[in-house]
């Protein structure tokens, strides 16, 4: 019984750590977007300063996983939680690293805004969609409701549409020069990747609940 | 004894699948670079046509993992192999998806080469470094020699230097216009990501051998 308690305690710890990481990755994406869209240097600095702590949290999860698997053989949903945790942890770490890339671009153009007027609307919409997807991933992780996860597909479709829009902007008489174009193309890519990782987290929650892996990475 | 044999068989199967995926991801990166640098449309088509099979192989590994963990509780190095497999599998899938992105850019500019003269040397060097890192990741997976893994740091440093060189090209009087600049910036990013994932695979092999996670994603 005592060992079983220790096991439950570890599972709870893992669940708690994942929830915390998901909230932090969601928050840091919003912070990076504020740094970018409002040319807010303090926000950019805060994003970058916080990464060491997020890396540490990531390592903590990676260390809990083998302990859980080795000490007690988890079964059914606990086993799926542990397997899912490895991938979700990697997804969420990437999300916060991508937020750092966004903050670095913001910082590199300060006091100007890295996003020139022609692209502001599209990039702001991408930032918003990415943040919404990150929030939903965090919610899905808390509720474990597959319906919430499936609804994320709509936001993801929106991100694809915005990517196409951005691509057209950049290839059809872009007026702001090469440097700004490269910045904006990269920003678009970073937001698209954040969205993809958020969807990945939600997918793994569905796997947790249903016990069946679903298509996709 | 029979169950133990089944267990060993599954571990062997997992090792075999990982080796196969690593060889394939290495091959597809070279094929994508040929598509890009030689404006070879058939190579681009082959890269894209092969992705369904690589996705399938990826799913196969993801399905072996929970079976292995649930049926027999693996210990020590087998446990680490199973945990590592989840992440390595994700890394190698990303590598081949990035190769597809490269092939798509190559195809979009055909019959022209997507890389204009000014960037050809840097991008070719990036392609070469990425392929070398992917080959080494595959080798490390086969030999499980941490020395091989550690030597990959040098290639990774080279990739960083090439990225800086590319950035200077793009910001210092780039003569080929916005569209080509965006293509080239994206290509640089894709090769850098491939390199990063290859280093990730090698890192996880070191973890397999040493039983200690090492710093980094």
Short mmCIF file of C-alpha atoms in Angstrom, two decimals:
data_model
loop_
_atom_site.label_atom_id
_atom_site.label_comp_id
_atom_site.label_asym_id
_atom_site.label_seq_id
_atom_site.Cartn_x
_atom_site.Cartn_y
_atom_site.Cartn_z
CA UNK A 1 0.00 0.00 0.00
CA UNK A 2 2.81 2.38 0.88
CA UNK A 3 4.48 1.78 -2.48
CA UNK A 4 1.20 2.31 -4.27
CA UNK A 5 0.89 5.65 -2.47
CA UNK A 6 4.35 6.66 -3.58
CA UNK A 7 3.34 5.73 -7.11
CA UNK A 8 0.20 7.84 -6.97
CA UNK A 9 2.19 10.67 -5.52
CA UNK A 10 4.59 10.52 -8.47
CA UNK A 11 1.74 10.43 -10.97
CA UNK A 12 0.19 13.45 -9.27
CA UNK A 13 3.53 15.19 -9.33
CA UNK A 14 3.88 14.51 -13.05
CA UNK A 15 0.36 15.78 -13.76
CA UNK A 16 1.06 18.88 -11.70
CA UNK A 17 4.35 19.56 -13.47
CA UNK A 18 2.75 19.20 -16.90
CA UNK A 19 -0.06 21.59 -15.96
CA UNK A 20 2.49 24.09 -14.73
CA UNK A 21 4.61 23.83 -17.88
CA UNK A 22 1.54 24.26 -20.07
CA UNK A 23 0.46 27.41 -18.21
CA UNK A 24 3.97 28.82 -18.42
CA UNK A 25 4.39 28.10 -22.11
CA UNK A 26 1.04 29.75 -22.75
CA UNK A 27 2.03 32.83 -20.73
CA UNK A 28 5.43 33.17 -22.36
CA UNK A 29 3.91 33.12 -25.85
CA UNK A 30 1.68 36.07 -24.94
CA UNK A 31 4.63 37.86 -23.39
CA UNK A 32 6.75 37.36 -26.51
CA UNK A 33 3.94 38.65 -28.71
CA UNK A 34 3.61 41.74 -26.53
CA UNK A 35 7.38 42.25 -26.84
CA UNK A 36 7.02 41.98 -30.61
CA UNK A 37 3.85 43.91 -31.35
CA UNK A 38 4.31 46.69 -28.81
CA UNK A 39 8.12 46.82 -29.23
CA UNK A 40 8.26 46.25 -25.47
CA UNK A 41 11.89 45.66 -24.55
CA UNK A 42 11.15 44.71 -20.94
CA UNK A 43 8.77 42.01 -22.10
CA UNK A 44 11.43 40.65 -24.48
CA UNK A 45 13.99 40.62 -21.67
CA UNK A 46 11.54 38.85 -19.35
CA UNK A 47 10.85 36.12 -21.93
CA UNK A 48 14.55 35.43 -22.36
CA UNK A 49 15.37 35.64 -18.64
CA UNK A 50 12.66 33.11 -17.84
CA UNK A 51 13.94 30.39 -20.18
CA UNK A 52 16.46 28.93 -17.71
CA UNK A 53 13.63 28.25 -15.26
CA UNK A 54 11.51 26.68 -17.99
CA UNK A 55 14.43 24.47 -19.07
CA UNK A 56 14.81 23.36 -15.46
CA UNK A 57 11.12 22.43 -15.19
CA UNK A 58 11.47 20.49 -18.43
CA UNK A 59 14.39 18.52 -16.99
CA UNK A 60 12.41 17.83 -13.84
CA UNK A 61 9.67 16.14 -15.88
CA UNK A 62 12.23 14.16 -17.85
CA UNK A 63 13.63 12.91 -14.58
CA UNK A 64 10.27 11.91 -13.08
CA UNK A 65 9.41 9.75 -16.10
CA UNK A 66 12.04 7.00 -15.77
CA UNK A 67 11.56 6.93 -11.98
CA UNK A 68 7.85 6.34 -12.45
CA UNK A 69 8.42 3.64 -15.05
CA UNK A 70 11.16 1.86 -13.13
CA UNK A 71 9.78 1.89 -9.57
CA UNK A 72 6.20 0.90 -10.31
CA UNK A 73 4.96 -0.50 -13.54
CA UNK A 74 2.15 1.91 -14.39
CA UNK A 75 -0.77 0.46 -16.32
CA UNK A 76 -3.50 1.70 -18.61
CA UNK A 77 -4.09 5.44 -18.29
CA UNK A 78 -1.11 6.00 -15.98
CA UNK A 79 1.18 4.34 -18.49
CA UNK A 80 -0.26 6.47 -21.27
CA UNK A 81 0.21 9.55 -19.09
CA UNK A 82 3.88 8.76 -18.62
CA UNK A 83 4.46 8.09 -22.32
CA UNK A 84 2.47 11.16 -23.29
CA UNK A 85 4.37 13.27 -20.78
CA UNK A 86 7.63 12.67 -22.61
CA UNK A 87 6.24 14.06 -25.87
CA UNK A 88 4.10 16.82 -24.37
CA UNK A 89 7.07 18.00 -22.38
CA UNK A 90 9.15 18.20 -25.56
CA UNK A 91 6.34 20.04 -27.38
CA UNK A 92 5.93 22.60 -24.63
CA UNK A 93 9.66 23.18 -24.34
CA UNK A 94 9.76 23.92 -28.07
CA UNK A 95 6.85 26.33 -27.66
CA UNK A 96 8.73 28.37 -25.09
CA UNK A 97 11.96 28.23 -27.13
CA UNK A 98 10.04 29.55 -30.13
CA UNK A 99 8.72 32.35 -27.91
CA UNK A 100 12.37 33.18 -27.17
CA UNK A 101 13.11 33.39 -30.90
CA UNK A 102 10.22 35.83 -31.26
CA UNK A 103 11.50 37.89 -28.32
CA UNK A 104 14.99 37.97 -29.88
CA UNK A 105 13.64 39.35 -33.17
CA UNK A 106 11.63 41.95 -31.20
CA UNK A 107 14.73 42.96 -29.27
CA UNK A 108 16.93 43.14 -32.37
CA UNK A 109 14.78 45.91 -33.91
CA UNK A 110 14.10 47.88 -30.73
CA UNK A 111 13.04 50.73 -30.44
CA UNK A 112 11.38 50.06 -33.80
CA UNK A 113 8.72 47.39 -34.17
CA UNK A 114 10.12 44.35 -36.02
CA UNK A 115 6.84 43.97 -37.86
CA UNK A 116 6.33 46.68 -40.50
CA UNK A 117 2.83 48.11 -41.08
CA UNK A 118 2.05 45.92 -44.10
CA UNK A 119 2.37 42.74 -42.03
CA UNK A 120 1.09 43.93 -38.66
CA UNK A 121 -2.45 42.68 -39.08
CA UNK A 122 -1.45 39.18 -40.21
CA UNK A 123 1.28 38.74 -37.62
CA UNK A 124 -1.01 40.02 -34.83
CA UNK A 125 -3.65 37.50 -35.93
CA UNK A 126 -1.03 34.73 -35.95
CA UNK A 127 0.12 35.75 -32.46
CA UNK A 128 -3.47 35.67 -31.28
CA UNK A 129 -4.18 32.27 -32.85
CA UNK A 130 -0.98 30.79 -31.42
CA UNK A 131 -1.80 32.08 -27.93
CA UNK A 132 -5.35 30.75 -28.19
CA UNK A 133 -4.06 27.32 -29.22
CA UNK A 134 -1.56 27.29 -26.36
CA UNK A 135 -4.34 28.20 -23.91
CA UNK A 136 -6.54 25.46 -25.30
CA UNK A 137 -3.73 22.90 -25.03
CA UNK A 138 -3.40 23.89 -21.39
CA UNK A 139 -7.16 23.58 -20.92
CA UNK A 140 -7.29 20.18 -22.62
CA UNK A 141 -4.51 18.98 -20.35
CA UNK A 142 -6.61 20.05 -17.34
CA UNK A 143 -10.03 18.83 -18.50
CA UNK A 144 -8.85 15.87 -20.63
CA UNK A 145 -11.91 16.45 -22.75
CA UNK A 146 -11.36 15.14 -26.30
CA UNK A 147 -14.03 17.54 -27.58
CA UNK A 148 -11.87 20.51 -26.55
CA UNK A 149 -8.94 18.90 -28.34
CA UNK A 150 -10.85 18.33 -31.56
CA UNK A 151 -12.05 21.94 -31.64
CA UNK A 152 -8.44 23.05 -31.87
CA UNK A 153 -8.48 21.97 -35.50
CA UNK A 154 -10.40 25.14 -36.41
CA UNK A 155 -7.76 27.42 -34.93
CA UNK A 156 -5.12 25.38 -36.67
CA UNK A 157 -6.91 25.85 -40.02
CA UNK A 158 -6.97 29.57 -39.30
CA UNK A 159 -3.21 29.52 -38.76
CA UNK A 160 -2.76 27.83 -42.14
CA UNK A 161 -4.90 30.51 -43.81
CA UNK A 162 -2.86 33.27 -42.14
CA UNK A 163 0.35 31.61 -43.31
CA UNK A 164 -0.90 31.70 -46.91
CA UNK A 165 -1.90 35.34 -46.48
CA UNK A 166 1.57 36.18 -45.15
CA UNK A 167 3.21 34.36 -48.03
CA UNK A 168 1.18 36.40 -50.54
CA UNK A 169 2.16 39.64 -48.77
CA UNK A 170 5.83 38.71 -48.99
CA UNK A 171 5.79 37.68 -52.63
CA UNK A 172 3.49 40.32 -54.07
CA UNK A 173 5.24 43.69 -54.07
CA UNK A 174 6.42 43.70 -50.44
CA UNK A 175 7.45 47.33 -49.79
CA UNK A 176 9.64 47.03 -46.68
CA UNK A 177 12.86 45.52 -48.00
CA UNK A 178 14.66 42.20 -47.56
CA UNK A 179 15.58 42.38 -43.87
CA UNK A 180 12.04 43.03 -42.70
CA UNK A 181 10.75 40.34 -45.07
CA UNK A 182 13.10 37.76 -43.57
CA UNK A 183 12.08 38.78 -40.02
CA UNK A 184 8.42 38.53 -40.87
CA UNK A 185 8.79 35.21 -42.68
CA UNK A 186 10.60 33.79 -39.64
CA UNK A 187 7.97 35.15 -37.25
CA UNK A 188 5.27 33.51 -39.33
CA UNK A 189 7.15 30.23 -39.21
CA UNK A 190 7.62 30.47 -35.42
CA UNK A 191 3.92 31.09 -34.79
CA UNK A 192 2.98 28.26 -37.11
CA UNK A 193 5.33 25.91 -35.23
CA UNK A 194 3.90 27.01 -31.85
CA UNK A 195 0.41 26.21 -33.15
CA UNK A 196 1.57 22.81 -34.37
CA UNK A 197 3.13 21.91 -31.01
CA UNK A 198 -0.01 23.04 -29.16
CA UNK A 199 -2.10 20.77 -31.37
CA UNK A 200 0.44 18.01 -30.67
CA UNK A 201 -0.10 18.40 -26.91
CA UNK A 202 -3.86 18.16 -27.35
CA UNK A 203 -3.48 15.08 -29.56
CA UNK A 204 -1.52 13.34 -26.86
CA UNK A 205 -4.19 14.15 -24.30
CA UNK A 206 -6.74 12.46 -26.56
CA UNK A 207 -4.45 9.44 -26.68
CA UNK A 208 -4.32 9.54 -22.88
CA UNK A 209 -8.09 9.44 -22.65
CA UNK A 210 -8.90 7.06 -25.47
CA UNK A 211 -5.86 4.82 -25.34
CA UNK A 212 -5.56 4.97 -29.11
CA UNK A 213 -2.89 6.96 -30.83
CA UNK A 214 -4.36 9.28 -33.44
CA UNK A 215 -2.92 10.20 -36.78
CA UNK A 216 -0.24 12.85 -36.99
CA UNK A 217 3.11 13.52 -35.40
CA UNK B 1 11.43 -17.85 -20.33
CA UNK B 2 8.96 -17.61 -23.19
CA UNK B 3 7.76 -14.17 -22.02
CA UNK B 4 11.33 -13.01 -21.63
CA UNK B 5 11.99 -14.10 -25.21
CA UNK B 6 9.00 -12.14 -26.43
CA UNK B 7 10.34 -9.15 -24.53
CA UNK B 8 13.77 -9.45 -26.11
CA UNK B 9 12.18 -9.86 -29.49
CA UNK B 10 10.27 -6.60 -28.99
CA UNK B 11 13.41 -4.78 -27.87
CA UNK B 12 15.23 -6.08 -30.94
CA UNK B 13 12.34 -5.00 -33.09
CA UNK B 14 12.44 -1.51 -31.58
CA UNK B 15 16.20 -1.24 -32.10
CA UNK B 16 15.80 -2.43 -35.68
CA UNK B 17 13.02 0.06 -36.40
CA UNK B 18 15.02 2.95 -34.97
CA UNK B 19 18.06 2.01 -37.07
CA UNK B 20 15.89 1.86 -40.17
CA UNK B 21 14.26 5.23 -39.46
CA UNK B 22 17.65 6.82 -38.87
CA UNK B 23 19.04 5.49 -42.18
CA UNK B 24 15.94 6.68 -44.00
CA UNK B 25 15.96 10.14 -42.49
CA UNK B 26 19.61 10.46 -43.39
CA UNK B 27 18.94 9.36 -47.00
CA UNK B 28 15.96 11.66 -47.44
CA UNK B 29 17.95 14.69 -46.31
CA UNK B 30 20.55 14.02 -49.03
CA UNK B 31 17.81 13.48 -51.58
CA UNK B 32 16.12 16.78 -50.64
CA UNK B 33 19.44 18.61 -50.92
CA UNK B 34 20.02 17.12 -54.36
CA UNK B 35 16.51 18.26 -55.35
CA UNK B 36 17.38 21.74 -54.12
CA UNK B 37 20.94 22.25 -55.30
CA UNK B 38 20.65 20.48 -58.67
CA UNK B 39 17.04 21.67 -59.26
CA UNK B 40 16.19 17.97 -59.65
CA UNK B 41 12.43 17.67 -59.87
CA UNK B 42 12.40 13.87 -59.70
CA UNK B 43 14.39 13.94 -56.48
CA UNK B 44 11.91 16.44 -55.00
CA UNK B 45 8.98 14.25 -56.03
CA UNK B 46 10.66 11.17 -54.54
CA UNK B 47 11.21 12.94 -51.20
CA UNK B 48 7.54 13.91 -51.00
CA UNK B 49 6.22 10.55 -52.23
CA UNK B 50 8.25 8.73 -49.57
CA UNK B 51 6.83 10.64 -46.60
CA UNK B 52 3.73 8.44 -46.18
CA UNK B 53 5.98 5.41 -45.67
CA UNK B 54 8.15 7.28 -43.19
CA UNK B 55 5.06 8.41 -41.26
CA UNK B 56 3.93 4.80 -41.14
CA UNK B 57 7.28 3.63 -39.75
CA UNK B 58 7.06 6.39 -37.17
CA UNK B 59 3.62 5.17 -36.05
CA UNK B 60 4.93 1.62 -35.86
CA UNK B 61 7.58 2.68 -33.34
CA UNK B 62 5.03 4.64 -31.35
CA UNK B 63 2.92 1.50 -31.15
CA UNK B 64 5.76 -0.79 -30.06
CA UNK B 65 6.65 1.46 -27.12
CA UNK B 66 3.52 1.08 -24.95
CA UNK B 67 3.39 -2.66 -25.74
CA UNK B 68 6.94 -3.05 -24.51
CA UNK B 69 6.28 -1.03 -21.37
CA UNK B 70 2.99 -2.71 -20.55
CA UNK B 71 3.80 -6.37 -21.23
CA UNK B 72 7.19 -6.57 -19.58
CA UNK B 73 8.61 -4.03 -17.26
CA UNK B 74 11.92 -3.23 -18.92
CA UNK B 75 14.76 -2.29 -16.64
CA UNK B 76 18.00 -0.33 -16.85
CA UNK B 77 19.25 0.04 -20.42
CA UNK B 78 16.11 -1.48 -21.96
CA UNK B 79 13.95 1.02 -20.11
CA UNK B 80 16.17 3.83 -21.28
CA UNK B 81 15.99 2.52 -24.83
CA UNK B 82 12.20 2.60 -24.73
CA UNK B 83 12.07 6.12 -23.27
CA UNK B 84 14.74 7.32 -25.68
CA UNK B 85 12.93 5.73 -28.61
CA UNK B 86 9.92 7.98 -28.08
CA UNK B 87 12.02 11.11 -28.40
CA UNK B 88 14.40 9.85 -31.10
CA UNK B 89 11.45 8.78 -33.16
CA UNK B 90 9.96 12.28 -32.88
CA UNK B 91 13.32 13.86 -33.78
CA UNK B 92 13.78 11.69 -36.84
CA UNK B 93 10.23 12.26 -38.04
CA UNK B 94 10.85 16.01 -37.85
CA UNK B 95 14.08 15.57 -39.82
CA UNK B 96 12.24 13.91 -42.67
CA UNK B 97 9.40 16.44 -42.55
CA UNK B 98 11.98 19.23 -42.80
CA UNK B 99 13.47 17.43 -45.82
CA UNK B 100 9.97 17.61 -47.34
CA UNK B 101 9.87 21.37 -46.74
CA UNK B 102 13.19 21.67 -48.56
CA UNK B 103 11.89 19.55 -51.44
CA UNK B 104 8.78 21.74 -51.67
CA UNK B 105 10.86 24.90 -51.98
CA UNK B 106 13.00 23.19 -54.64
CA UNK B 107 9.89 22.16 -56.56
CA UNK B 108 8.28 25.60 -56.32
CA UNK B 109 11.14 27.23 -58.27
CA UNK B 110 11.71 24.48 -60.83
CA UNK B 111 13.23 24.59 -63.45
CA UNK B 112 15.24 27.35 -61.73
CA UNK B 113 17.35 26.60 -58.69
CA UNK B 114 15.69 28.01 -55.55
CA UNK B 115 19.09 29.05 -54.24
CA UNK B 116 20.50 32.05 -56.12
CA UNK B 117 24.25 32.23 -56.83
CA UNK B 118 25.05 34.51 -53.87
CA UNK B 119 23.80 31.91 -51.37
CA UNK B 120 24.76 28.71 -53.14
CA UNK B 121 28.02 28.16 -51.29
CA UNK B 122 26.53 28.70 -47.81
CA UNK B 123 23.40 26.63 -48.45
CA UNK B 124 25.44 23.80 -50.00
CA UNK B 125 27.67 23.82 -46.92
CA UNK B 126 24.61 23.76 -44.66
CA UNK B 127 23.16 20.85 -46.65
CA UNK B 128 26.45 19.01 -46.32
CA UNK B 129 26.71 19.65 -42.57
CA UNK B 130 23.10 18.58 -41.99
CA UNK B 131 23.62 15.35 -43.95
CA UNK B 132 26.83 14.64 -42.06
CA UNK B 133 25.07 15.16 -38.71
CA UNK B 134 22.21 12.90 -39.76
CA UNK B 135 24.70 10.20 -40.82
CA UNK B 136 26.50 10.52 -37.51
CA UNK B 137 23.26 10.28 -35.56
CA UNK B 138 22.58 7.06 -37.44
CA UNK B 139 26.09 5.81 -36.67
CA UNK B 140 25.83 6.70 -32.98
CA UNK B 141 22.55 4.81 -32.83
CA UNK B 142 24.33 1.75 -34.24
CA UNK B 143 27.60 1.94 -32.27
CA UNK B 144 26.17 3.59 -29.12
CA UNK B 145 29.59 5.15 -28.69
CA UNK B 146 29.33 8.38 -26.65
CA UNK B 147 32.59 9.60 -28.23
CA UNK B 148 30.93 9.66 -31.66
CA UNK B 149 28.04 11.60 -30.13
CA UNK B 150 30.27 14.18 -28.50
CA UNK B 151 32.15 14.80 -31.75
CA UNK B 152 28.91 15.94 -33.31
CA UNK B 153 29.28 19.18 -31.37
CA UNK B 154 31.89 20.35 -33.90
CA UNK B 155 29.55 19.92 -36.86
CA UNK B 156 26.87 21.68 -34.90
CA UNK B 157 29.21 24.63 -34.25
CA UNK B 158 29.88 24.72 -37.99
CA UNK B 159 26.14 24.91 -38.64
CA UNK B 160 25.90 27.88 -36.27
CA UNK B 161 28.74 29.63 -38.11
CA UNK B 162 27.04 29.01 -41.46
CA UNK B 163 23.79 30.41 -40.10
CA UNK B 164 25.58 33.62 -39.12
CA UNK B 165 27.19 33.79 -42.56
CA UNK B 166 23.78 33.38 -44.21
CA UNK B 167 22.28 36.07 -42.01
CA UNK B 168 25.04 38.50 -43.05
CA UNK B 169 24.42 37.68 -46.74
CA UNK B 170 20.73 38.41 -46.36
CA UNK B 171 21.11 41.67 -44.50
CA UNK B 172 24.09 43.16 -46.31
CA UNK B 173 23.05 44.21 -49.82
CA UNK B 174 21.35 40.96 -50.89
CA UNK B 175 20.94 41.31 -54.69
CA UNK B 176 18.28 38.69 -55.49
CA UNK B 177 15.08 40.25 -54.19
CA UNK B 178 12.64 39.50 -51.41
CA UNK B 179 11.21 36.17 -52.59
CA UNK B 180 14.58 34.50 -52.98
CA UNK B 181 15.68 35.95 -49.63
CA UNK B 182 12.67 34.42 -47.86
CA UNK B 183 13.31 31.05 -49.55
CA UNK B 184 16.95 31.09 -48.55
CA UNK B 185 16.22 32.20 -44.97
CA UNK B 186 13.72 29.34 -44.62
CA UNK B 187 16.16 26.83 -46.10
CA UNK B 188 18.79 27.95 -43.61
CA UNK B 189 16.32 27.51 -40.80
CA UNK B 190 15.32 24.03 -42.01
CA UNK B 191 18.93 22.83 -42.20
CA UNK B 192 19.65 24.28 -38.77
CA UNK B 193 16.63 22.43 -37.34
CA UNK B 194 17.71 19.16 -38.99
CA UNK B 195 21.12 19.55 -37.38
CA UNK B 196 19.54 20.22 -34.02
CA UNK B 197 17.35 17.13 -34.21
CA UNK B 198 20.33 14.98 -35.25
CA UNK B 199 22.25 16.21 -32.22
CA UNK B 200 19.13 15.44 -30.15
CA UNK B 201 19.16 11.82 -31.35
CA UNK B 202 22.83 11.46 -30.43
CA UNK B 203 22.18 13.00 -27.01
CA UNK B 204 19.55 10.42 -26.29
CA UNK B 205 21.92 7.62 -27.29
CA UNK B 206 24.40 8.95 -24.74
CA UNK B 207 21.61 8.88 -22.18
CA UNK B 208 20.94 5.27 -23.20
CA UNK B 209 24.55 4.31 -22.58
CA UNK B 210 25.27 6.36 -19.51
CA UNK B 211 21.88 6.32 -17.86
CA UNK B 212 22.18 10.02 -17.12
CA UNK B 213 20.23 12.63 -19.00
CA UNK B 214 22.48 15.32 -20.37
CA UNK B 215 21.76 18.99 -20.65
CA UNK B 216 19.71 20.27 -23.55
CA UNK B 217 16.34 19.53 -25.14
#
